[in-house]
Coordinates of C-alpha atoms in Angstrom, one line a residue:
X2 CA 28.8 117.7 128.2
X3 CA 28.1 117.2 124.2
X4 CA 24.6 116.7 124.4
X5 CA 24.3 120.8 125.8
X6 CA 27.8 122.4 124.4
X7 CA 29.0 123.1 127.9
X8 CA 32.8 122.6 129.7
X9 CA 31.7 121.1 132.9
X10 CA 35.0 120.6 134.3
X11 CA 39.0 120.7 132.8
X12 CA 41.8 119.3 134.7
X13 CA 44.3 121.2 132.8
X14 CA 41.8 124.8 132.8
X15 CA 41.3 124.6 136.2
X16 CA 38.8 128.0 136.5
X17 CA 36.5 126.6 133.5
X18 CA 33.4 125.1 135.4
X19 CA 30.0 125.0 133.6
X20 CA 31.4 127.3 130.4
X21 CA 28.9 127.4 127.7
X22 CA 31.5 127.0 125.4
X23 CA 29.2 125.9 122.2
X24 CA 27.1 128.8 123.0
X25 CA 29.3 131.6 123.4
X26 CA 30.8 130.6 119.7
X27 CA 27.8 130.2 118.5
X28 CA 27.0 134.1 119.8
X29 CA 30.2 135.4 118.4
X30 CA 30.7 133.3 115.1
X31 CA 26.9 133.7 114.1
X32 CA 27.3 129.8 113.1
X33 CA 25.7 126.3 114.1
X34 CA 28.3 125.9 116.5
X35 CA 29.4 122.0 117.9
X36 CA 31.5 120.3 120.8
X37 CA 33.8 117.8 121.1
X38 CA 36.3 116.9 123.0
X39 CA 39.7 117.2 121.4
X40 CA 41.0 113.7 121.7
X41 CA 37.8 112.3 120.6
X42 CA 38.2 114.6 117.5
X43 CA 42.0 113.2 117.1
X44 CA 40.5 110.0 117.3
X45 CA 38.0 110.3 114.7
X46 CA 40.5 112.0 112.3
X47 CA 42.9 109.3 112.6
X48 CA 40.4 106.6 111.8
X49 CA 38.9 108.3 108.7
X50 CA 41.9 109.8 107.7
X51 CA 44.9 108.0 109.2
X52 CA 46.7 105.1 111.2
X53 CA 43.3 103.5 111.9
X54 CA 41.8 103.6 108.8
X55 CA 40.1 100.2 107.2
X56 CA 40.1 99.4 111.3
X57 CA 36.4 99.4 113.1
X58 CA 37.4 99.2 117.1
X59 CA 40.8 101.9 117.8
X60 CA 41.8 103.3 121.0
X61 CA 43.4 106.5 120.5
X62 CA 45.6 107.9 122.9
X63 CA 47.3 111.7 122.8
X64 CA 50.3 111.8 125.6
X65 CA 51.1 115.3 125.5
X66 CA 50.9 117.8 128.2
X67 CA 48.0 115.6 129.4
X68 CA 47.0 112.4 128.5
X69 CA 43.8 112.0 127.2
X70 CA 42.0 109.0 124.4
X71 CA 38.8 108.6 122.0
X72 CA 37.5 105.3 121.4
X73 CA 35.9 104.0 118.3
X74 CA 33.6 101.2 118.5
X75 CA 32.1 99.3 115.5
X76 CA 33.0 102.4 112.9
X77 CA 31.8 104.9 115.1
X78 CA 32.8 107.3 117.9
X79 CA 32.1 106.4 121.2
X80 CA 31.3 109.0 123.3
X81 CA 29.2 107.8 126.5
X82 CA 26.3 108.9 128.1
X83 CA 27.2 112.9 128.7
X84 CA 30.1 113.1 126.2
X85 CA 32.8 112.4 128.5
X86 CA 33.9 108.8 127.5
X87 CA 37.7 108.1 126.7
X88 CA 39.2 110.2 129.6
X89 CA 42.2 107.5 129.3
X90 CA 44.3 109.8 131.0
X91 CA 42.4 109.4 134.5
X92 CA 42.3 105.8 135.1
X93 CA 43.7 105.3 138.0
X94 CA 46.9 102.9 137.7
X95 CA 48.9 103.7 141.2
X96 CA 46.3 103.9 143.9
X97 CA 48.6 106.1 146.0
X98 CA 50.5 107.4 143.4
X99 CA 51.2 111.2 142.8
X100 CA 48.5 113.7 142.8
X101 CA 47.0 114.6 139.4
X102 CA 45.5 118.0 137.7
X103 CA 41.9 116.6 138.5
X104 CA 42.1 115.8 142.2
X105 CA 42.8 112.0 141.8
X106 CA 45.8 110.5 143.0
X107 CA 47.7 108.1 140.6
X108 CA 46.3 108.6 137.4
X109 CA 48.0 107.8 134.5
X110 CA 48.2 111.3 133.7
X111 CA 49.9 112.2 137.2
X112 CA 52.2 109.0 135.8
X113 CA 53.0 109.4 131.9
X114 CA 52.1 112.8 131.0
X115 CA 54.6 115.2 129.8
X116 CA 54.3 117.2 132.6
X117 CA 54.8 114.0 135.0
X118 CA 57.8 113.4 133.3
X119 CA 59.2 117.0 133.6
X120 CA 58.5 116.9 137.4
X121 CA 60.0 113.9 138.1
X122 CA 63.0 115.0 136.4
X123 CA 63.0 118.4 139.0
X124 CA 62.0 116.3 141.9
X125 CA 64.8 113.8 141.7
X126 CA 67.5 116.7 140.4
X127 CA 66.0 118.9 143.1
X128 CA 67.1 115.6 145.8
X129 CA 71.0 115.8 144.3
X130 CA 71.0 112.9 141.8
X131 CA 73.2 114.1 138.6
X132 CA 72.1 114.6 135.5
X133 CA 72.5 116.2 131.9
X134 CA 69.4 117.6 131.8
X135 CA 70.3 120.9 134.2
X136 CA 72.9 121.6 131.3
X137 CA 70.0 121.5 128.7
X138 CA 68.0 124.0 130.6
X139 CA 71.2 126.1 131.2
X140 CA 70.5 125.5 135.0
X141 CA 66.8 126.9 135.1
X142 CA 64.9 123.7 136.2
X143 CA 61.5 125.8 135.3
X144 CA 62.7 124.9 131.8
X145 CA 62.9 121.3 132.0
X146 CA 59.9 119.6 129.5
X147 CA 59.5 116.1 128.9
X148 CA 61.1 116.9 125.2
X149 CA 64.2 117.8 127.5
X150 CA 64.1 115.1 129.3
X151 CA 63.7 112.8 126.0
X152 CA 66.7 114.7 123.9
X153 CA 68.9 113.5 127.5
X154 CA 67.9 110.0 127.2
X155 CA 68.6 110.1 124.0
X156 CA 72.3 111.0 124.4
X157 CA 72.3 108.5 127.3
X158 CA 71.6 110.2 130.6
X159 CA 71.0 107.6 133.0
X160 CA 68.5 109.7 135.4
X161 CA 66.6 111.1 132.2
X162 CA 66.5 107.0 130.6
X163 CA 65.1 106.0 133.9
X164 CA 62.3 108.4 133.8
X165 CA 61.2 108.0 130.1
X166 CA 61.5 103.8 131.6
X167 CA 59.0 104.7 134.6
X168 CA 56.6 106.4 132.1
X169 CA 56.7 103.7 129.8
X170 CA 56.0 101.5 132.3
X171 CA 52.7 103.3 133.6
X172 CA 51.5 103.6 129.8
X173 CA 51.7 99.8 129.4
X174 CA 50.2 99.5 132.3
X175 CA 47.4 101.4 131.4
X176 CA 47.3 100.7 127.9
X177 CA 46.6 96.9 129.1
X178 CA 43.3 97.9 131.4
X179 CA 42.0 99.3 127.8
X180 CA 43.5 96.4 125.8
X181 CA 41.3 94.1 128.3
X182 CA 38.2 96.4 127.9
X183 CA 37.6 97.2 124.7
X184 CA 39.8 94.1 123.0
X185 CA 40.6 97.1 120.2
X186 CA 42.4 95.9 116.7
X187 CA 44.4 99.0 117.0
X188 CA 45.8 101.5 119.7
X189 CA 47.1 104.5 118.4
X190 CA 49.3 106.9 120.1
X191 CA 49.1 110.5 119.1
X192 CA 50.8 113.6 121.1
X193 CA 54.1 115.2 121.6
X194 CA 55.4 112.4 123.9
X195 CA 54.9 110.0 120.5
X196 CA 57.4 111.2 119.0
X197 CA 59.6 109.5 121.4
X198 CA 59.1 106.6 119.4
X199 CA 60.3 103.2 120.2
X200 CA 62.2 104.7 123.5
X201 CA 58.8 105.2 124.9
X202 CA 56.4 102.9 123.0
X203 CA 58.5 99.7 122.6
X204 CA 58.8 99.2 127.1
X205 CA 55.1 100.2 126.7
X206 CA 54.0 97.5 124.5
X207 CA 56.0 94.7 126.6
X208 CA 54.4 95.8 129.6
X209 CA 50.6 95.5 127.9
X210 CA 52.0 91.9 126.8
X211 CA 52.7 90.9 129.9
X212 CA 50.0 92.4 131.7
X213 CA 46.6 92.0 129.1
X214 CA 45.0 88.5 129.1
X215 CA 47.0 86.8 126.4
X216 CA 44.4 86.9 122.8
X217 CA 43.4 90.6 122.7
X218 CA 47.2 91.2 123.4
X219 CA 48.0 89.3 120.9
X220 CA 45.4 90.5 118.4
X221 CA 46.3 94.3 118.8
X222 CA 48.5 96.7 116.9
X223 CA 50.0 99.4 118.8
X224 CA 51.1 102.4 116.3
X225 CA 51.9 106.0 116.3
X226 CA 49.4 108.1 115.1
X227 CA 50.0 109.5 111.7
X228 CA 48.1 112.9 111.3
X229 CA 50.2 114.5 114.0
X230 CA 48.8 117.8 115.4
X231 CA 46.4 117.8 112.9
X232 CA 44.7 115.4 113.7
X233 CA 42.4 117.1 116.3
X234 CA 41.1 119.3 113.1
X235 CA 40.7 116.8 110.7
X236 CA 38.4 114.6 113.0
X237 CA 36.6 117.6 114.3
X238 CA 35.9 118.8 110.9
X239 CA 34.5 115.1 110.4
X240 CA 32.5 115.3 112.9
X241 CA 30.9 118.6 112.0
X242 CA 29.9 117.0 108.3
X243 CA 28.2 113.8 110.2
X244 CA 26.5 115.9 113.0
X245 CA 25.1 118.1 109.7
X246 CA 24.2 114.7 108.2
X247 CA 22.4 113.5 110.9
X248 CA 20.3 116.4 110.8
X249 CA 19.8 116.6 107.1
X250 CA 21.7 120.2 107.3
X251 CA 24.1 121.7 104.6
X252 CA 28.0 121.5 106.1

């Protein structure tokens, strides 16, 4: 919740319920003390500062551990009625689909996410089926990461290529629900799963082609995001400047 600085609920923290995060920094910092969430800051850096810049209506998607989005609308950050607008990464796309962090089932986190990817990759080695990555890990399956599992397809592993195709598949899917929505010039795609490139994005952009109704398909850019992991600091620093704007404050 933005409007009172507090952490209602984290999927990915699962003991922070009703933290008063803006407070308690405020108390220990002695500074005017803001929140955002961090995917809405990578959002707002990327548009002032990178890929979407000179573009007014950008999703931005991070795929990372977690999957997560901002979404900019005429110029400006949309952010909903209690701050919690652009939780991309819990639409649900697979009604019965695997159980996420936050309690849904088939979100497109439980999906697409890096740590979806990793535990499909232990589930199916787990069952028997064959596969490089065990050799990356040097056998310790606790070690496996979606970067693992990546560097595998990369080199060809069938079982590793399949997953990367799944999650692909699941992030067109639910890059097309947001394509039809918000008929955005740009989607940019931000996060350590990005930097799979073209093995990831490229299956992800023919599923939103064949799924979105045909002219905001056709009209949007899909790109990776450009800031990298600094994104999140650049657009919260942004957003700290327009916040002290809006109130006539000194930054």
């Amino acid at each position: 919740d933005t409007n009172r600085g507090i952490v209602t609920t984290s999927p990915n923290l699962p003991h922070w319920h009703n933290v008063p995060l803006r407070d308690i920094l405020a108390d220990k910092l002695g500074v005017v003390t803001y929140l955002i969430n961090d995917a809405s800051a990578a959002a707002l850096g990327e548009h002032r500062f990178g890929a979407g810049m000179g573009f007014d209506n950008i999703v931005y998607l991070t795929v990372s551990t977690g999957i997560g989005g901002g979404i900019i609308i005429g110029g400006e950050l949309y952010s909903g009625t209690d701050g919690c607008a652009g939780e991309v990464g819990h639409m649900t796309i697979e009604a019965d689909g695997p159980q996420c962090h936050c309690g849904n089932f088939g979100c497109l986190e439980a999906l697409a996410s890096g740590w979806a990817v990793a535990k499909a990759a232990i589930k199916r080695i787990n069952n028997g089926e064959k596969s490089s990555v065990i050799e990356l890990v040097d056998g310790r399956l606790e070690n496996i990461a979606a970067e693992t599992v990546a560097m595998a397809a990369r080199r060809g592993d069938r079982l590793a290529a399949d997953i990367v195709s799944e999650a692909a598949k699941y992030l067109g899917i639910g890059l097309a629900n947001l394509v039809n929505i918000f008929n955005p010039e740009l989607i940019v795609i931000g996060g350590g799963l990005s930097k799979m490139g073209d093995m990831l994005l490229k299956p992800a952009r023919k599923v939103l082609e064949e799924r979105a109704f045909r002219l905001p398909a056709d009209t949007v850019r899909v790109v990776r995001a450009r800031l990298g992991s600094n994104a999140g600091i650049v657009g919260a620093a942004a957003y700290v400047f327009a916040q002290r704007a809006e109130t006539g404050a000194k930054a």
